[in-house]
Short mmCIF file of C-alpha atoms and ligand atoms in Angstrom, two decimals:
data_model
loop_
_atom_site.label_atom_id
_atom_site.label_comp_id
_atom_site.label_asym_id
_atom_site.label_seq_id
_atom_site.Cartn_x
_atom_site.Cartn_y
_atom_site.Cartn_z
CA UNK A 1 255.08 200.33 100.72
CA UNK A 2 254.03 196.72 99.77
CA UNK A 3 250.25 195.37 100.09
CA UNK A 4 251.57 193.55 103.55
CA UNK A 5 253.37 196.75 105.03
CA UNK A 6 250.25 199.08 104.42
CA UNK A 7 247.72 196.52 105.82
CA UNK A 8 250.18 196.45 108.86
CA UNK A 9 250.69 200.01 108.89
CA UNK A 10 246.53 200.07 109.33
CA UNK A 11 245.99 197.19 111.39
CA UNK A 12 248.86 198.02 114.12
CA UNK A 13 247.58 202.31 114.12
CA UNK A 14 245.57 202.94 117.23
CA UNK A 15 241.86 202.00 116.07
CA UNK A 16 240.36 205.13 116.29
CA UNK A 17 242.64 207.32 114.19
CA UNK A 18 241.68 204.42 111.03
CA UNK A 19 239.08 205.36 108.27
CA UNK A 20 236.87 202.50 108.82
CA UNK A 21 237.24 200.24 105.57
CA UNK A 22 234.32 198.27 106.12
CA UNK A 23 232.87 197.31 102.88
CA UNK A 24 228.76 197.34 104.31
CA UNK A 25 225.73 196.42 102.16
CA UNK A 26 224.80 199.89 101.28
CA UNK A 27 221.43 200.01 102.62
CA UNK A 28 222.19 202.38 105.20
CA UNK A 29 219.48 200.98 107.84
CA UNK A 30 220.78 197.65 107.25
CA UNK A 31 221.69 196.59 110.62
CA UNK A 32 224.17 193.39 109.35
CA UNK A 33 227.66 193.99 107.16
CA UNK A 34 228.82 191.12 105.39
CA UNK A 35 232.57 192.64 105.33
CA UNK A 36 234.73 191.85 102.19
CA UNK A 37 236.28 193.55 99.07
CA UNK A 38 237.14 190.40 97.24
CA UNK A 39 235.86 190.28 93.97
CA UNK A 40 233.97 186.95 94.90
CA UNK A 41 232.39 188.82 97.74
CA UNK A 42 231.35 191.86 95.37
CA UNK A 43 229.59 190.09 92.85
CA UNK A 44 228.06 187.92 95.55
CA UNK A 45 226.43 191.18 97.64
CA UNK A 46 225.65 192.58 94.20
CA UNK A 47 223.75 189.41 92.84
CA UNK A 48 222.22 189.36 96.74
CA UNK A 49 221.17 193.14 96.83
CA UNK A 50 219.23 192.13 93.07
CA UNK A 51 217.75 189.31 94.19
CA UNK A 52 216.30 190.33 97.59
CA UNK A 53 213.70 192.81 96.33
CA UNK A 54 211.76 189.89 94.33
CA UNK A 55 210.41 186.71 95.59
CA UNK A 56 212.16 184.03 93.90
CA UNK A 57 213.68 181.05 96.38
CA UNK A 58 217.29 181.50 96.84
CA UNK A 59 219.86 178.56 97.68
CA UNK A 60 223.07 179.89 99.35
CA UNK A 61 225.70 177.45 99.52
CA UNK A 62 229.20 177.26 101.12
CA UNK A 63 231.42 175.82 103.54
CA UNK A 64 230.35 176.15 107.55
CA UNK A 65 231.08 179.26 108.86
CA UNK A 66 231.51 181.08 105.73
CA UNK A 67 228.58 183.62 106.18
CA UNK A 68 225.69 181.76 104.81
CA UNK A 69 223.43 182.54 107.50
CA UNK A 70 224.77 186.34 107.15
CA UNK A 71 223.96 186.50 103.38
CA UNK A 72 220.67 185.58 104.39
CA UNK A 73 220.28 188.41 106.83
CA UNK A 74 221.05 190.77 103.63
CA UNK A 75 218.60 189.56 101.21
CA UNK A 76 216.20 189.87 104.11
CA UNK A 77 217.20 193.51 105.36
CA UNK A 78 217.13 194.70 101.82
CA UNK A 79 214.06 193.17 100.44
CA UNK A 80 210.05 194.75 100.83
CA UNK A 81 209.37 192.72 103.75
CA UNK A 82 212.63 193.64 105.77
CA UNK A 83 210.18 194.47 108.71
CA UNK A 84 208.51 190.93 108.77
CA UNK A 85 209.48 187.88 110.30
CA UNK A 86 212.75 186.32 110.05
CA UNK A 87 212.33 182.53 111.03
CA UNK A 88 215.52 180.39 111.10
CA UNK A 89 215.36 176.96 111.07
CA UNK A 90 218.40 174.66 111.45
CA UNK A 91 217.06 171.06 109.33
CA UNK A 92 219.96 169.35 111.18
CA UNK A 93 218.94 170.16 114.74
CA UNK A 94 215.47 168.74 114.42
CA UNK A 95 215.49 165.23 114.55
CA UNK A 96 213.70 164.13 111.16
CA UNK A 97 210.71 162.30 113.27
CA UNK A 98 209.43 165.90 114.49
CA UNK A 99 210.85 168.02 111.17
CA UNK A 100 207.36 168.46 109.69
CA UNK A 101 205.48 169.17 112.87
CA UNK A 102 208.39 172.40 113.68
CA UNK A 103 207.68 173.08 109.81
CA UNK A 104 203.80 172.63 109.31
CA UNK A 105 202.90 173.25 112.99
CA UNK A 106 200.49 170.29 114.17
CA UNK A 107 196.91 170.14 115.49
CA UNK A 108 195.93 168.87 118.81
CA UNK A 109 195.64 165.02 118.99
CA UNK A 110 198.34 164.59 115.61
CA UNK A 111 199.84 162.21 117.54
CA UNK A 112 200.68 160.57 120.92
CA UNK A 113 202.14 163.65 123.07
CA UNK A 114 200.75 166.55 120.90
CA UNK A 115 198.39 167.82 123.76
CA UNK A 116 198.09 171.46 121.98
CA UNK A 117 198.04 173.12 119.06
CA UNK A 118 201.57 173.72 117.29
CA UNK A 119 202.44 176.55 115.56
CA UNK A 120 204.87 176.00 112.62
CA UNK A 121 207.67 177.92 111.62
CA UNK A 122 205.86 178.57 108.30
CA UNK A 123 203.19 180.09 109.75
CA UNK A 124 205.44 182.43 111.94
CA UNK A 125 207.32 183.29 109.25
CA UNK A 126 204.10 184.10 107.00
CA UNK A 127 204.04 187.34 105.17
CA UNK A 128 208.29 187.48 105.84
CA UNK A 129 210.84 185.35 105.13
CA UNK A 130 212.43 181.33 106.49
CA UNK A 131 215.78 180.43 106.36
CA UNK A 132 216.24 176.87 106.00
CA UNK A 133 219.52 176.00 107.38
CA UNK A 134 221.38 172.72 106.82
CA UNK A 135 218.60 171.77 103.69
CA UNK A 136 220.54 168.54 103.35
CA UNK A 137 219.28 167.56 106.75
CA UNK A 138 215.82 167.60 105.81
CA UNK A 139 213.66 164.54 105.78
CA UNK A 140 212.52 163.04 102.69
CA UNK A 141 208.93 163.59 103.84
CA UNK A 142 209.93 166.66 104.49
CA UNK A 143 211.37 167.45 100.98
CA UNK A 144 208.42 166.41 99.08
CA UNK A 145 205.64 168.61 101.25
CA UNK A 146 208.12 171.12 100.79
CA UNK A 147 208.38 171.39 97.11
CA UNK A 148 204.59 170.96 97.30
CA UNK A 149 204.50 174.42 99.31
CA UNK A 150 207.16 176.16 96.62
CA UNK A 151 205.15 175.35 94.02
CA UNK A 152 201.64 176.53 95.19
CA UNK A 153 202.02 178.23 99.16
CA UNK A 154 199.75 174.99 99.94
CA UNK A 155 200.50 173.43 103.21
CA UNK A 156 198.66 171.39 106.13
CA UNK A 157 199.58 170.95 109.73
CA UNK A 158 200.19 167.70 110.76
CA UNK A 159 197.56 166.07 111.80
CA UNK A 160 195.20 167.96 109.61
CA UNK A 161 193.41 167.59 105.75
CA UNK A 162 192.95 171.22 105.94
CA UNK A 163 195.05 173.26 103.27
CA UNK A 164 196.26 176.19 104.42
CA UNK A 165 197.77 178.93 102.06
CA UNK A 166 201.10 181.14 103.32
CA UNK A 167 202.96 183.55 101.71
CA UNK A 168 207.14 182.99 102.38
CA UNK A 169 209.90 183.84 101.08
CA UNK A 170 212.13 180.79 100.84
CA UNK A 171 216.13 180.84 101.39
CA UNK A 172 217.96 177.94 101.75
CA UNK A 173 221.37 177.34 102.77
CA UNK A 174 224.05 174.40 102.37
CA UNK A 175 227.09 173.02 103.52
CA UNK A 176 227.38 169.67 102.14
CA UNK A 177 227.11 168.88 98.41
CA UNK A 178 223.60 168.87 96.78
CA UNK A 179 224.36 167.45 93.30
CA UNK A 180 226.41 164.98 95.30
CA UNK A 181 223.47 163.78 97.91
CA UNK A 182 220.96 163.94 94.44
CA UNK A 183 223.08 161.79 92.64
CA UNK A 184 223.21 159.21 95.74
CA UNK A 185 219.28 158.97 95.79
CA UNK A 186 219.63 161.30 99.36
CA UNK A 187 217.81 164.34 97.98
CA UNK A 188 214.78 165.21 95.80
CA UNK A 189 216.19 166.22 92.65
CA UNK A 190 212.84 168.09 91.80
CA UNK A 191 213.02 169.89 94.71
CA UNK A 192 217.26 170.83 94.48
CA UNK A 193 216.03 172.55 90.93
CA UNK A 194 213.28 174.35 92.29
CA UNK A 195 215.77 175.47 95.16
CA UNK A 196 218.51 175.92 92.68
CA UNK A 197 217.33 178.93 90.52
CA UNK A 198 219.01 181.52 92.00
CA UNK A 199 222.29 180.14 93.67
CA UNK A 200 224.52 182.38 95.76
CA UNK A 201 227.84 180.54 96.37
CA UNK A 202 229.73 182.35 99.58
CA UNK A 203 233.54 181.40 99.00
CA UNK A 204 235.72 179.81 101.76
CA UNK A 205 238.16 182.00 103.56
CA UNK A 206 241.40 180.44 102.47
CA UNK A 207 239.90 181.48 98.71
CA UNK A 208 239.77 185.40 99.60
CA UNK A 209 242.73 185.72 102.16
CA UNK A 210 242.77 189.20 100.94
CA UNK A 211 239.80 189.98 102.85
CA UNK A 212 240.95 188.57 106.76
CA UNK A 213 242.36 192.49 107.57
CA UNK A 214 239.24 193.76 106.64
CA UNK A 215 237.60 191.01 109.09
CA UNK A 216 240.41 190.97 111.28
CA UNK A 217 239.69 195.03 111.77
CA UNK A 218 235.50 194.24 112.26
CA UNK A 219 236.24 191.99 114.93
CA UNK A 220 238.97 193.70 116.54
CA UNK A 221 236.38 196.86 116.83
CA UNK A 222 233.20 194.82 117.44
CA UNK A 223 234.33 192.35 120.04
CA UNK A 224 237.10 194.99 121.61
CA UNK A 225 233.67 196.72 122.20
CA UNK A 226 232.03 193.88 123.46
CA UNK A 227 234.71 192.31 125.54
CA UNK A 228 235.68 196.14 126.97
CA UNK A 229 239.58 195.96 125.60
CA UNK A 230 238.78 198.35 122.56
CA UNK A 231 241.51 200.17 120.62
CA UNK A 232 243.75 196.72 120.49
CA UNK A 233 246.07 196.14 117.55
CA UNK A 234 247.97 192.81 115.43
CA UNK A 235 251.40 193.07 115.69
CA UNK A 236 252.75 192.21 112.46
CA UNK A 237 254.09 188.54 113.33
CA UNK A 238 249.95 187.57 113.77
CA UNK A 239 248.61 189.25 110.89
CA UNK A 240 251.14 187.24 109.22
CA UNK A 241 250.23 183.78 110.82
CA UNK A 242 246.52 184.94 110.34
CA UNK A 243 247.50 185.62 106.60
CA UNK A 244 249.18 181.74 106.76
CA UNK A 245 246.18 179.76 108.14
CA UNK A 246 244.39 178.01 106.09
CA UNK A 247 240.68 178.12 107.66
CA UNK A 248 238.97 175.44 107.59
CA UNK A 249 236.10 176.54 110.23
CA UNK A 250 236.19 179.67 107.88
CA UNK A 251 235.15 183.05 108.90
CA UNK A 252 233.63 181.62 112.49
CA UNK A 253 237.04 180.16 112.70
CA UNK A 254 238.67 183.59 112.63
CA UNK A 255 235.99 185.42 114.42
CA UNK A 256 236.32 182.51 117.29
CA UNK A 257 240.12 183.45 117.21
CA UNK A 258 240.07 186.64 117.48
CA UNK A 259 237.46 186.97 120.50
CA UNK A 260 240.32 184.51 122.48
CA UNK A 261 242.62 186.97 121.39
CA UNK A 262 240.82 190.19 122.49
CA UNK A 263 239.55 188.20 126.12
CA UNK A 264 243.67 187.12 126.69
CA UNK A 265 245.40 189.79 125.49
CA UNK A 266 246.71 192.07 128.71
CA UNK A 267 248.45 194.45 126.48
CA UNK A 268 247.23 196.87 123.28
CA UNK A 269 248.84 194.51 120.95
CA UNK A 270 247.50 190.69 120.29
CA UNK A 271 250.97 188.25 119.65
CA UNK A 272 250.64 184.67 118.20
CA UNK A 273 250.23 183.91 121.96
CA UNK A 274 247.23 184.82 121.80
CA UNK A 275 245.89 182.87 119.05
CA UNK A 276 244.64 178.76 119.97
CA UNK A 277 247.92 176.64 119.18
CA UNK A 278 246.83 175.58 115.55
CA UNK A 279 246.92 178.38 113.73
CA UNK A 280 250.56 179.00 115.12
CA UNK A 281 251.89 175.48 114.55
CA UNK A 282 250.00 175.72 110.82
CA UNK A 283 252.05 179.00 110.32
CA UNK A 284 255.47 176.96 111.15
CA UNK A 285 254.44 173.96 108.83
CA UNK A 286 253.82 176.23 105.87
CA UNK A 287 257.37 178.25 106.64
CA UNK A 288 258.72 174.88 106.77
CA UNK A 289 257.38 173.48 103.77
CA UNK A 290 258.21 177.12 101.50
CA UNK A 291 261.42 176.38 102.83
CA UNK A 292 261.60 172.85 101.87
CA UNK A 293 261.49 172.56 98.06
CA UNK A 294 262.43 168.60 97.08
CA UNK A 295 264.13 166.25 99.38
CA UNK A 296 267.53 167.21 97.78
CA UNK A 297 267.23 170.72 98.36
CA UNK A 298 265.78 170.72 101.61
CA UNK A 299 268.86 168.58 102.97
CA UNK A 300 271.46 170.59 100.93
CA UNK A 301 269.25 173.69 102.75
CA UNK A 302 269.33 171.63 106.12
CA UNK A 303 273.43 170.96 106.04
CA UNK A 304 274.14 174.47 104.95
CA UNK A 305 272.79 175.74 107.81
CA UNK A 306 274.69 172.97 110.12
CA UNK A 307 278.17 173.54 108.74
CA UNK A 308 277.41 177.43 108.78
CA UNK A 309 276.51 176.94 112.35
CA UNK A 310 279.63 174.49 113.27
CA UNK A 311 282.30 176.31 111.90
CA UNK A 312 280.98 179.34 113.51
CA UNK A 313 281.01 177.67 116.80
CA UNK A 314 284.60 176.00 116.44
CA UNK A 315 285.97 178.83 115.18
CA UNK A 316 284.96 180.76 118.22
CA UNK A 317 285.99 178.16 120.38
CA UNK A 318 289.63 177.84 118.85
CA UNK A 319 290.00 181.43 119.14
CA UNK A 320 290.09 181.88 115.81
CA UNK A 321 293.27 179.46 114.84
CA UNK A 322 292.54 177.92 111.20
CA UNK A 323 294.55 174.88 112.03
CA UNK A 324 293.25 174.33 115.81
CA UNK A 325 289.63 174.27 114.42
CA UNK A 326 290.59 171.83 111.84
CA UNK A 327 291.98 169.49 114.18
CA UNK A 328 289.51 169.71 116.45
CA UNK A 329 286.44 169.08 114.21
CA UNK A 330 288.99 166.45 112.26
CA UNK A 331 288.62 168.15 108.72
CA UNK A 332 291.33 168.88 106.85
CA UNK A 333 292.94 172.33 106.88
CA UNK A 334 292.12 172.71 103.30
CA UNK A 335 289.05 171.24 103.90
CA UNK A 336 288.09 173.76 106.87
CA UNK A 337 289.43 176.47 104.38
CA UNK A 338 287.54 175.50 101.65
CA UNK A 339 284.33 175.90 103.91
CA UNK A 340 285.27 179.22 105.11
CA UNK A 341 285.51 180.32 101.62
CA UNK A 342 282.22 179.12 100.30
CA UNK A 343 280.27 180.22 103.79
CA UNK A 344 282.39 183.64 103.72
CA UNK A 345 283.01 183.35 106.88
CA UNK A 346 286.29 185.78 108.21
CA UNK A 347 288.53 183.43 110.84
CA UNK A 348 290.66 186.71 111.07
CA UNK A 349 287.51 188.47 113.09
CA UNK A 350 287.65 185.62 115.55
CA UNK A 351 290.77 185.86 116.67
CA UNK A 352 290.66 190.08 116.80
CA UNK A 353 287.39 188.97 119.04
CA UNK A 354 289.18 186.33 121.09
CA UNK A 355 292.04 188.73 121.78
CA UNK A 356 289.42 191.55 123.13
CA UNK A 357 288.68 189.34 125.49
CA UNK A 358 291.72 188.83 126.78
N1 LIG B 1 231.85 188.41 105.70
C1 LIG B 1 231.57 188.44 107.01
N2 LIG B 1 231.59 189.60 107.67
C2 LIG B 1 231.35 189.64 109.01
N3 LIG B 1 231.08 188.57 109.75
C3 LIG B 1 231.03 187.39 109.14
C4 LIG B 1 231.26 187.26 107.74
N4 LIG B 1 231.12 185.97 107.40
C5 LIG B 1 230.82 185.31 108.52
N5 LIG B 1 230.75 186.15 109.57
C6 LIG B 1 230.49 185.78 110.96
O1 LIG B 1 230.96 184.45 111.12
C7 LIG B 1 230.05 183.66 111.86
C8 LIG B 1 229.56 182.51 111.02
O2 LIG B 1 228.72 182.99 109.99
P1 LIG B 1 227.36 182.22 109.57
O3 LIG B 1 226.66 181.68 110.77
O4 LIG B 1 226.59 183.15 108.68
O5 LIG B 1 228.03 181.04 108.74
P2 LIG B 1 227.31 179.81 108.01
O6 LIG B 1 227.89 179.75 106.64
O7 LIG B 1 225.84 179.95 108.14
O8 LIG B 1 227.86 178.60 108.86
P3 LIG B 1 227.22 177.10 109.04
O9 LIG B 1 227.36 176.41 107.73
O10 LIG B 1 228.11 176.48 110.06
O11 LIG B 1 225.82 177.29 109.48
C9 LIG B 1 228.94 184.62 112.30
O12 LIG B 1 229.23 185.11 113.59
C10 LIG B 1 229.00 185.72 111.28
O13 LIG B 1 228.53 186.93 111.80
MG1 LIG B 2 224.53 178.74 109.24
#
């Protein structure tokens, strides 16, 4: 059976009768899976798994939606503090005027409108672990009081000369290119090294297609659950348009998919139907262009398939009769024979066919 059948064979058998093929970050009381057998995906969990149980900063980058936020979650659940905080904060949904104050926390009076006390995110997160999401985002100002708190745990509220000392675990996460945004004077480059020690790079989808059963079989079981349609299948034409997408919104992309598909689908099996209109019309471009070659090929391809067609229909038109076909289409007989040759196409079952009918 080839790689394509057997992944079929498992996708389209009745969910509960499957082995589940999960590949789960092996700390059993880990309540997140980051699914995936790529080798990629391996080596990243492996270089996650050793770097959660120590301290250093961590700098996860990757296209959106690729599990960045996920790979997080591990280093968290598998590290000492697993039972502390976990603060998440997304840089690019704080505008950069109130970035430090969500950060440091403020004290009453920091500024026009800051009638309390503010707790930061650092300070909620002391003892465990932030996530800083979208680290591009972050203001300059920002950057700088940051590295400040890397180097030494020193920090003050806004609003305050009082230094207060935390103890956080640091993990940063990126979508948009950090060398690139250093280079153009956009980020500290002091601070992108002392984030950059310990890089995990999560590859994009279209990199590992390999791995969409696996995900394709987590999300059928996880949001079947959730959605109450559970034991649904792919029938083999959408595993293959799944395997033909290209991904750009990554694993969210898929996952997004795939909860349409589970919420529409009627039946126990989920058909391209059921999948938003782009991935569908992507599958028909890339069948298309496989089938394209040069321009020379393609329109050799393209009249093949015409005169195939033509003589076909003529042929069954004329009841079969060489020279009535001929003169109808206005080819030559030898012409019109020639093509029957080279297509292999019988006239003689035609006319046996057009006499049945009589
Ligand atoms: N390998 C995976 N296994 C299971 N679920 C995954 C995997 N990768 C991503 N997901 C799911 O896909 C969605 C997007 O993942 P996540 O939020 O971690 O991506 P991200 O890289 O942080 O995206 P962004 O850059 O847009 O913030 C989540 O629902 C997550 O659970
Ligand atoms: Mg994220």
């Amino acid at each position: 059976m080839s790689v394509s059948a057997a992944l079929h064979a498992r996708l389209t058998a009745p969910i509960h009768d499957r082995p589940l093929r999960t590949r789960r970050s092996e700390d059993v009381h880990s309540a997140v899976s980051f699914i995936g057998a790529d080798p990629a995906v391996v080596e990243l969990l492996k270089m996650a798994r050793r770097v959660a149980d120590t301290s250093a900063t961590v700098l996860i980058t990757g296209e959106s939606g690729t599990g960045k936020e996920l790979v997080a979650q591990i280093i968290r659940e598998e590290s000492a503090s697993r039972a502390e905080p976990f603060v998440a904060v997304n840089c690019g949904a704080i505008p950069e005027s109130l970035q430090e104050s969500e950060f440091f926390g403020h004290v009453r009076g920091a500024f026009t409108g800051a009638v309390e006390r503010k707790v930061g995110k650092l300070e909620r997160a002391d003892g465990g672990t932030i996530f800083l999401d979208e680290i591009s985002e972050m203001s300059k100002s920002l950057q700088a009081a940051l590295l400040r708190t890397l180097q030494s745990g020193e920090y003050s509220p806004v609003g305050s000369s009082e230094t207060r000392f935390c103890n956080v675990r640091v993990i940063a996460a990126a979508n948009r290119d950090l060398v690139e945004m250093v280079e153009a004077g956009e980020f500290r480059r002091d601070l992108y090294y002392r984030l950059n020690i310990i890089r995990l790079d999560v590859p994009a989808l279209r990199e590992r297609k390999s791995d969409i059963p696996l995900l394709c079989d987590h999300f059928l079981q996880t949001l079947g659950a959730k959605y109450g349609n559970p034991g649904l299948s792919l029938s083999r034409r959408t595993l293959d348009t799944l395997l033909a997408y290209d991904y750009p919104g990554n694993v969210r992309e898929l996952e997004n998919a795939l909860r349409r598909a589970v919420i529409l689908c009627g039946d126990r099996v989920i058909e391209p139907e059921h999948l938003p209109a782009d991935m569908t019309s992507d599958e028909a471009r890339n069948e298309l262009i496989e089938e394209l070659g040069d321009f020379q090929a393609a329109k050799a391809n393209a009249v093949e398939k015409f005169e195939r067609a033509y003589i076909t229909a003529v042929l069954q038109r004329c009841g079969g009769i060489i020279s009535r076909a001929a003169s109808y289409s206005g080819l030559s007989e030898r012409n019109f024979h020639e093509k029957l040759k080279r297509y292999e196409i019988n006239a003689r079952s035609f006319r046996a066919a057009a006499a049945a009918r009589k």
